[in-house]
Coordinates of C-alpha atoms in Angstrom, one line a residue:
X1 CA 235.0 124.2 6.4
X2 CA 235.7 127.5 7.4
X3 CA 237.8 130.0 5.9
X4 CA 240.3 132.3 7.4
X5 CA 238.5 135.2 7.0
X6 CA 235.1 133.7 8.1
X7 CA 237.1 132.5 12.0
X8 CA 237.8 136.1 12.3
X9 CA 234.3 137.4 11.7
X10 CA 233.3 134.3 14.6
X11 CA 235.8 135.8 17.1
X12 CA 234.9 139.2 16.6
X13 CA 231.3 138.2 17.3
X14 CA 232.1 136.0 20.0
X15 CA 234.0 138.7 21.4
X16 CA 231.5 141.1 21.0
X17 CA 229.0 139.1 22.8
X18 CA 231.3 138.4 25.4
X19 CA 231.7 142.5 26.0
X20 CA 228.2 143.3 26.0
X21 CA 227.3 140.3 28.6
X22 CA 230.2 141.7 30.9
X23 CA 229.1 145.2 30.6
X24 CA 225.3 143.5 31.7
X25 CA 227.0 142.8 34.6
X26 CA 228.9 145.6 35.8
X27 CA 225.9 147.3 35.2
X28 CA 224.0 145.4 37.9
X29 CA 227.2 145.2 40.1
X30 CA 229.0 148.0 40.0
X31 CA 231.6 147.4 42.5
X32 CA 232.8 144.6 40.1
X33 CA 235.0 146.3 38.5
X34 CA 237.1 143.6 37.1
X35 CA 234.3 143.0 34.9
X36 CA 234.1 145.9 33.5
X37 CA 237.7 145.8 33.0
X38 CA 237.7 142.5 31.3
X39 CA 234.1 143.9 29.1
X40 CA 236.9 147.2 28.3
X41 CA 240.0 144.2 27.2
X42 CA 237.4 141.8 25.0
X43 CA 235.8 145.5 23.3
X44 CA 239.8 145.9 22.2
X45 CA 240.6 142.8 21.0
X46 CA 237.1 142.8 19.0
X47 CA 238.7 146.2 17.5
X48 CA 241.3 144.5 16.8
X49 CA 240.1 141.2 15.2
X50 CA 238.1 143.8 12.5
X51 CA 240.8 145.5 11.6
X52 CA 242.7 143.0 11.2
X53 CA 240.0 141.1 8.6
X54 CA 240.2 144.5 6.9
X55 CA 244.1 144.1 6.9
X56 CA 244.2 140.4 4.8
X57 CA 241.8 141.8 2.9
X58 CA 243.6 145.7 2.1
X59 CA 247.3 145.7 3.1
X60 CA 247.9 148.5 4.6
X61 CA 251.2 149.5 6.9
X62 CA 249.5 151.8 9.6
X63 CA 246.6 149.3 9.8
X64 CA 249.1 146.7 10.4
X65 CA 250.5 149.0 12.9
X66 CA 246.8 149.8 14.6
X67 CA 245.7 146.2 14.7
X68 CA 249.0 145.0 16.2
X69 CA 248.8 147.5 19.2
X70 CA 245.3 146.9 19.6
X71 CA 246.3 143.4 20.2
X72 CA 248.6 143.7 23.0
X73 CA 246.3 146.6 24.7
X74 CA 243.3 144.2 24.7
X75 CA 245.6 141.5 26.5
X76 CA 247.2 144.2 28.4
X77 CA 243.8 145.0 30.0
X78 CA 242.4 142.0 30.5
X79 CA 245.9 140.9 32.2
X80 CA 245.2 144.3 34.5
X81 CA 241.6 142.5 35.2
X82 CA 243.5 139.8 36.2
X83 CA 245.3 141.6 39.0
X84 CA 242.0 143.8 39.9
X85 CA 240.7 140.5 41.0
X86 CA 243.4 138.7 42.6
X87 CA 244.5 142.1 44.4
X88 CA 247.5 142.3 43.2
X89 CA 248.5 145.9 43.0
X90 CA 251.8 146.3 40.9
X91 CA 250.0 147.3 38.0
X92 CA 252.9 149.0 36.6
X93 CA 254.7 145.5 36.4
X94 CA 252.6 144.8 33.8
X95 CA 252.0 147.8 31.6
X96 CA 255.8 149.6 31.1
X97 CA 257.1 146.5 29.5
X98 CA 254.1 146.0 27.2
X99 CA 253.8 149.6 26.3
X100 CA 257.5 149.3 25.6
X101 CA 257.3 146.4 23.4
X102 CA 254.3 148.2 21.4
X103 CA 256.6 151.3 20.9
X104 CA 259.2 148.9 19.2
X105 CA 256.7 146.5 17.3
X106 CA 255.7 149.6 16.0
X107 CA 258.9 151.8 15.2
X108 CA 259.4 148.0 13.3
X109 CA 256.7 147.8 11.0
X110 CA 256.8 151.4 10.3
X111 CA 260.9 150.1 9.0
X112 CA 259.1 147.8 7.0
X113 CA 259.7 145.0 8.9
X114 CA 256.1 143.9 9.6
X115 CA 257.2 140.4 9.9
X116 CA 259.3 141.7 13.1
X117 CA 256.5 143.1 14.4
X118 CA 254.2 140.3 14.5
X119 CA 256.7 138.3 16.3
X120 CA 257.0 140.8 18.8
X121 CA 253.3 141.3 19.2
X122 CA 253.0 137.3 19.9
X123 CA 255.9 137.3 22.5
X124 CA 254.5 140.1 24.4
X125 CA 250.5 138.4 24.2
X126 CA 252.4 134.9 25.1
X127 CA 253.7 136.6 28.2
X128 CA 250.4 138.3 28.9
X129 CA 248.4 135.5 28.7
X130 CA 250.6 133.4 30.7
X131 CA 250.9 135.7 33.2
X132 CA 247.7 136.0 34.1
X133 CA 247.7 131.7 34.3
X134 CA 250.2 132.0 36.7
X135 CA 248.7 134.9 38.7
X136 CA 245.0 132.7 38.9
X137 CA 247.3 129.4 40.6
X138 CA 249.6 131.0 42.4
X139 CA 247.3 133.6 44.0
X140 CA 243.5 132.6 43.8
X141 CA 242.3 131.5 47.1
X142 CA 239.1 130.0 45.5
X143 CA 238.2 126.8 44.3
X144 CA 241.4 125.1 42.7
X145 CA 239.3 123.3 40.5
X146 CA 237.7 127.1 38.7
X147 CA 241.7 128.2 38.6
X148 CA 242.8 125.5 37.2
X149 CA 240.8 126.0 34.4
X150 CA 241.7 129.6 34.0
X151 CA 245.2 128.8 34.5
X152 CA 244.6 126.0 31.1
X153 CA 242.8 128.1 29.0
X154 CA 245.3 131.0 29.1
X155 CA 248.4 128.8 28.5
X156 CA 246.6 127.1 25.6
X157 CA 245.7 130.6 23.9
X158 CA 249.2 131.5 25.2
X159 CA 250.7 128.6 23.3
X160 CA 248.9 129.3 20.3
X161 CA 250.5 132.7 20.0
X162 CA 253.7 131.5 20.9
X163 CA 253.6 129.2 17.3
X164 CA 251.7 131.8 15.3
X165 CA 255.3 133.5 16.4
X166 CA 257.8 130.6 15.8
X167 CA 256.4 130.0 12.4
X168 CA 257.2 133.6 11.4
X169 CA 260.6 133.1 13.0
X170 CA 261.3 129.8 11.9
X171 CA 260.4 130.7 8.5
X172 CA 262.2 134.0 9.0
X173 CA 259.6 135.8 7.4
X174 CA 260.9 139.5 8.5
X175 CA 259.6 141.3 6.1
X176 CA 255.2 140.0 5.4
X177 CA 253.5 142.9 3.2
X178 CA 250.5 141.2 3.8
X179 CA 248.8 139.3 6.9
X180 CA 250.3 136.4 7.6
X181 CA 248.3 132.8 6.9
X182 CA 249.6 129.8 7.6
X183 CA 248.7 127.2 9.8
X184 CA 249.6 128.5 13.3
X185 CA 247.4 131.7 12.4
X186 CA 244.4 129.5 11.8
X187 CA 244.7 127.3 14.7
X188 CA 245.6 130.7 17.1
X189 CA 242.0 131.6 15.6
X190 CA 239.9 128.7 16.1
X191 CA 241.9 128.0 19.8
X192 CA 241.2 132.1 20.9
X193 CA 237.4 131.5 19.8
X194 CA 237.1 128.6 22.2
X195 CA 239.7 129.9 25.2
X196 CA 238.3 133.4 25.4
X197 CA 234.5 132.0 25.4
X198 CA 235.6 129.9 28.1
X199 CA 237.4 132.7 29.7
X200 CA 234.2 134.8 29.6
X201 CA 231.9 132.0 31.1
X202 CA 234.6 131.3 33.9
X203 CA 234.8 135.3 34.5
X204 CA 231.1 135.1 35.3
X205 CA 231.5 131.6 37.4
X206 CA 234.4 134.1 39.3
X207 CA 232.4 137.1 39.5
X208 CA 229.2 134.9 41.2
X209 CA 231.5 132.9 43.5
X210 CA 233.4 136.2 44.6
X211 CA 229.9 138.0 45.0
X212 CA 229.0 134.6 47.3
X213 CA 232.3 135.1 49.2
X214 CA 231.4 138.7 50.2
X215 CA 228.0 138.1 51.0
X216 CA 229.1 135.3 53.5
X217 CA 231.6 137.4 54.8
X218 CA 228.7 140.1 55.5
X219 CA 227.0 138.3 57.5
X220 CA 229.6 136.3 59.3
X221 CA 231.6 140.2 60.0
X222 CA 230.6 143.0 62.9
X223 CA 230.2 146.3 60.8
X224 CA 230.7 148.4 63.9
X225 CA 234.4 146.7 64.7
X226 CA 235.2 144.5 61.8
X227 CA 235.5 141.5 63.7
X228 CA 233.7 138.2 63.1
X229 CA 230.0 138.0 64.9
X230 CA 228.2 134.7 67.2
X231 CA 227.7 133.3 63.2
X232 CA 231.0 133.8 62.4
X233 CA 232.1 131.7 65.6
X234 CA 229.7 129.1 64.5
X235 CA 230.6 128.8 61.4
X236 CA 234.2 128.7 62.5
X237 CA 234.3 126.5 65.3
X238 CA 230.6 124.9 66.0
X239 CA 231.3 121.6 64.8
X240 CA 234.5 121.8 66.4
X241 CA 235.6 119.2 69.3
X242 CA 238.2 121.6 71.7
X243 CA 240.8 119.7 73.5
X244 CA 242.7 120.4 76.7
X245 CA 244.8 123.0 75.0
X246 CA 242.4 124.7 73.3
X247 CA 240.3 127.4 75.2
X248 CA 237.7 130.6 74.6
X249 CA 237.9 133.3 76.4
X250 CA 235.1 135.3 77.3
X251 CA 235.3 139.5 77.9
X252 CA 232.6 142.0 79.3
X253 CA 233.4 145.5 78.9
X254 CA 232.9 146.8 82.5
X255 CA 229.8 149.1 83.5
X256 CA 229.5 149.5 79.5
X257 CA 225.5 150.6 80.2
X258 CA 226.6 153.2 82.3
X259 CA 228.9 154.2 80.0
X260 CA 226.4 154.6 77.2
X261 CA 223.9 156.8 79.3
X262 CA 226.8 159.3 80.8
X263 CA 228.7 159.9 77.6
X264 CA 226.1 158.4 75.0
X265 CA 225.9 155.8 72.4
X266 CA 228.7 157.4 69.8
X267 CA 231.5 157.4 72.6
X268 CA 230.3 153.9 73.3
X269 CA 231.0 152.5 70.1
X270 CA 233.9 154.3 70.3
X271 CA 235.1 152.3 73.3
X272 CA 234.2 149.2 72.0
X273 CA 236.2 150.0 68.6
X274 CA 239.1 150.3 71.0
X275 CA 238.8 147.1 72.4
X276 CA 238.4 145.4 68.9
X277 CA 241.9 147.3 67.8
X278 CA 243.3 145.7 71.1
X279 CA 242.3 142.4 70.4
X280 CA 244.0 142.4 66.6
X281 CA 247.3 143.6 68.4
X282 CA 247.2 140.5 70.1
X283 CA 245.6 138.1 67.2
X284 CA 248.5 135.4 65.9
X285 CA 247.8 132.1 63.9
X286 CA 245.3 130.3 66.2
X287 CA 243.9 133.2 67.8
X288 CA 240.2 133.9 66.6
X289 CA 238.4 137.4 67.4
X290 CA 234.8 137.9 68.4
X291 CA 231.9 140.0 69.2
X292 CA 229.0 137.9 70.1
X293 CA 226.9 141.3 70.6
X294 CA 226.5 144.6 72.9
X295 CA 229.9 144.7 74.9
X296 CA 230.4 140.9 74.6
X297 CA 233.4 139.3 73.0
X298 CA 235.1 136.0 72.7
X299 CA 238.5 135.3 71.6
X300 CA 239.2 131.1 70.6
X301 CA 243.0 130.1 71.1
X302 CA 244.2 126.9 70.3
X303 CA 247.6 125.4 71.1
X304 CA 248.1 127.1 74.6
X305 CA 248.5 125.9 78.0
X306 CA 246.3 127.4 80.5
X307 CA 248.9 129.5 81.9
X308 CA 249.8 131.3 78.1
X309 CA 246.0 131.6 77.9
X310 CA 245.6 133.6 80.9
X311 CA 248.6 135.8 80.4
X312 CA 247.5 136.5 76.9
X313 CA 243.8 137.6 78.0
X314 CA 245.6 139.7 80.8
X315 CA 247.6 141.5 78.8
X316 CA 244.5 142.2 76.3
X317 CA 242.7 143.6 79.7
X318 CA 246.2 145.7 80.9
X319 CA 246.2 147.2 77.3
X320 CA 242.6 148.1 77.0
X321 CA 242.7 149.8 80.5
X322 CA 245.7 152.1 78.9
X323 CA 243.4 153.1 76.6
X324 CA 241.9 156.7 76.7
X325 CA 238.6 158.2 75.0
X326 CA 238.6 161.9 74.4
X327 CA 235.0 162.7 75.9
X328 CA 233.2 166.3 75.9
X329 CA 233.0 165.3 80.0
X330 CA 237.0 164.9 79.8
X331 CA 239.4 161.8 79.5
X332 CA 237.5 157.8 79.7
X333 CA 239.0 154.6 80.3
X334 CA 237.1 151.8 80.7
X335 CA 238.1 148.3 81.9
X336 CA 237.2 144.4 80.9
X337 CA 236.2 141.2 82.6
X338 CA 237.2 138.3 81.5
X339 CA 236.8 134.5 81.8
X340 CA 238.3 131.6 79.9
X341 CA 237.1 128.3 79.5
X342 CA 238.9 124.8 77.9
X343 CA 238.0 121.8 76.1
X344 CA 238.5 118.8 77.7
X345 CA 241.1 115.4 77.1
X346 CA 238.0 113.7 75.2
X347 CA 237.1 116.7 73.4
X348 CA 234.4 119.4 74.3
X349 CA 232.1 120.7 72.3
X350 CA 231.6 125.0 71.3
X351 CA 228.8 125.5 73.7
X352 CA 230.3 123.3 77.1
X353 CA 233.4 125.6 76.5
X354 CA 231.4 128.9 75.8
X355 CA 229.3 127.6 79.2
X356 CA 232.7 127.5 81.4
X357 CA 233.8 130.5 79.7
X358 CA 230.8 132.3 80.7
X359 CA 230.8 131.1 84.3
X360 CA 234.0 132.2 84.6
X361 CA 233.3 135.5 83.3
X362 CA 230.5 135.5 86.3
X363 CA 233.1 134.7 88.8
X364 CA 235.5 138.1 87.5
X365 CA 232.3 140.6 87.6
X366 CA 231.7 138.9 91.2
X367 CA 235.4 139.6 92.1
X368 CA 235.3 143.5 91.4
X369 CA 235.7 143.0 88.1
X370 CA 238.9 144.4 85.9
X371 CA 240.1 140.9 86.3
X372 CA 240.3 137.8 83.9
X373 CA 239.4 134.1 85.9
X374 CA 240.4 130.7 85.1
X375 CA 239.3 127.3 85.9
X376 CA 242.3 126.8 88.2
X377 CA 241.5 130.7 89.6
X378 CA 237.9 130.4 90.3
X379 CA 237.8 132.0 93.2
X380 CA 241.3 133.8 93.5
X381 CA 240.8 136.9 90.8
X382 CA 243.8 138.7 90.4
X383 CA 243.0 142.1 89.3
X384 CA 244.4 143.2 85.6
X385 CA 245.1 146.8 86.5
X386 CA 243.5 149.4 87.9
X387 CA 241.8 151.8 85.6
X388 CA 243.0 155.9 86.3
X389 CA 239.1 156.5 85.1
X390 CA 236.8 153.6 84.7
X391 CA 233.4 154.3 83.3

């Protein structure tokens, strides 16, 4: 059976392994910087774990003092790693509380009252620890099943801590002299060995299912106007059955061609930046935003009546035609057809409504365009509003 000294030497290497794996990584992905933030909190705690070895073995006060705050950095870096990855940006939250209760574990032990200081240390890693459980559940937006894992392992390492604490307190062991070893210690050691080897393998499961998310994301996102592309509306809606108050509408930036070759390709993509910024004004829970490619966009609603459809899509064309470029030829505005097709009572599938859509698209450049058509308006185009300057 293993000794107390010999589950610290197996942590320590474990943890070291851990770091050095991690730091593989970031090395290879260098926009992970959580990893290299948990590879930074694991290199700590491995500090730590030696120097505490060395403590049971020499007693010494400002080792005690050393190992201690190395403890509640390590877990105060990986709980920062934490928040890197969920995005959660009040770091502070975190760190003034922890580097307040280091200052008093350690103006404690430097009383003498080691014992103190332990118990300190363990509250402050308890919290830590199940902070960052709570952060993974409550905020994650990955698979459940990964987080709640994460969420497991750092309340069982969390718990640990907590009795390696209560034992001291219950005991009321204030004052040690020497590390303390008793039963709680050597479970915390065998449970930390398991939960932060487990922690490390799920940090990699994270870092290769956020690196998946991105990549999907990529390739599903316009890079000119940060909108979804055709694949994003595919993957989106394509196996999607559209009922009678669900509809697409369809815009075409007017004369965009001639655009391009009078004020060139740059103030083009300007233009069609502005119409992207136009469309997220107007983007609400159940509006989707496309560009399907060149000046082409789509826009998916769902729950609206054919009536709220067209006066949304009108008042996306009335607030693109207030829009002004600065151009070295002087001031451009530029105006937008549009068309808008719906599903039907026994459902409709994405390319019958992306058809309708289109024809109705048709019918507005046929009407003068600068004009959105309906099903019920085919043939009665009311214009959106006329342009001072339309390209």
């Amino acid at each position: 059976m293993l000794d107390f000294s010999s589950l610290l030497l197996a942590a320590a290497l474990s943890g070291t392994c851990l770091a050095v794996t991690m730091f593989a990584i970031w090395f290879t992905a260098p926009r992970a910087r959580f990893v290299l933030t948990v590879a930074c909190g694991i290199l700590v705690l491995v500090a730590h774990v030696i120097l505490f070895w060395r403590y049971t073995k020499e007693p010494d006060p400002l080792l005690c003092q050393i190992a201690l705050a190395l403890l509640s950095l390590g877990f105060l870096i990986l709980c920062i790693s934490a928040m890197q990855y969920l995005g959660v940006p009040a770091h502070r939250r975190a760190v003034v509380p922890t580097l307040a209760a280091m200052a008093i574990c350690a103006a404690l032990t430097l009383l003498g009252l080691d014992g103190v200081g332990f118990i300190v240390t363990y509250a402050t890693v308890t919290v830590l620890l199940s902070t960052i459980g709570a952060m993974f559940w409550v905020n994650g937006s990955h698979d459940r099943r990964i987080l709640l894992v994460v969420s497991f392992l750092s309340g069982t390492c969390a718990l640990s801590f907590a009795l390696c604490g209560m034992v001291l307190l219950a005991k009321a062991q204030w004052t040690l002299g020497v590390a303390p070893d008793n039963w709680a210690e050597r479970l915390n050691s065998v449970v930390a060995v398991a939960c932060m080897t487990g922690l490390g393998a799920l940090t990699l499961s994270l870092h290769h299912l956020q690196a998946q998310i991105e990549l999907k994301a990529e390739t599903m996102t316009d890079p000119l106007t940060g909108l979804m592309n055709r694949r994003g509306l595919t993957s989106l809606h394509g196996e999607r059955s559209f009922g009678p108050f669900a509809a697409i509408v369809m815009f075409d930036l007017d004369h965009f061609k001639r655009t391009n070759d009078i004020y060139g390709h740059p103030i083009g993509d300007q233009v069609l930046c502005r119409f992207a910024a136009v469309i997220r004004k107007y983007a609400r829970t159940g509006v989707d935003a496309f560009r399907l490619g060149g000046e082409e966009f789509a826009v998916v609603m769902s729950r609206m009546t054919e009536e709220r459809a067209y006066d949304l899509a009108s008042k996306i064309g009335v607030a693109f035609g207030t829009e002004i470029v600065a151009t070295p030829l002087g001031p451009l505005r530029s105006t937008v057809s549009g068309g808008i097709g719906f599903g039907g009572a026994d459902g409709t599938n994405l390319d019958e409504v992306l058809a309708e859509a289109d024809a109705a698209l048709y019918a507005a450049k046929r009407a003068g365009r600068n004009c959105v058509v309906s099903r019920k308006r085919m043939g009665k185009a009311e214009p959106v509003k006329p342009a001072l300057r339309s390209a």
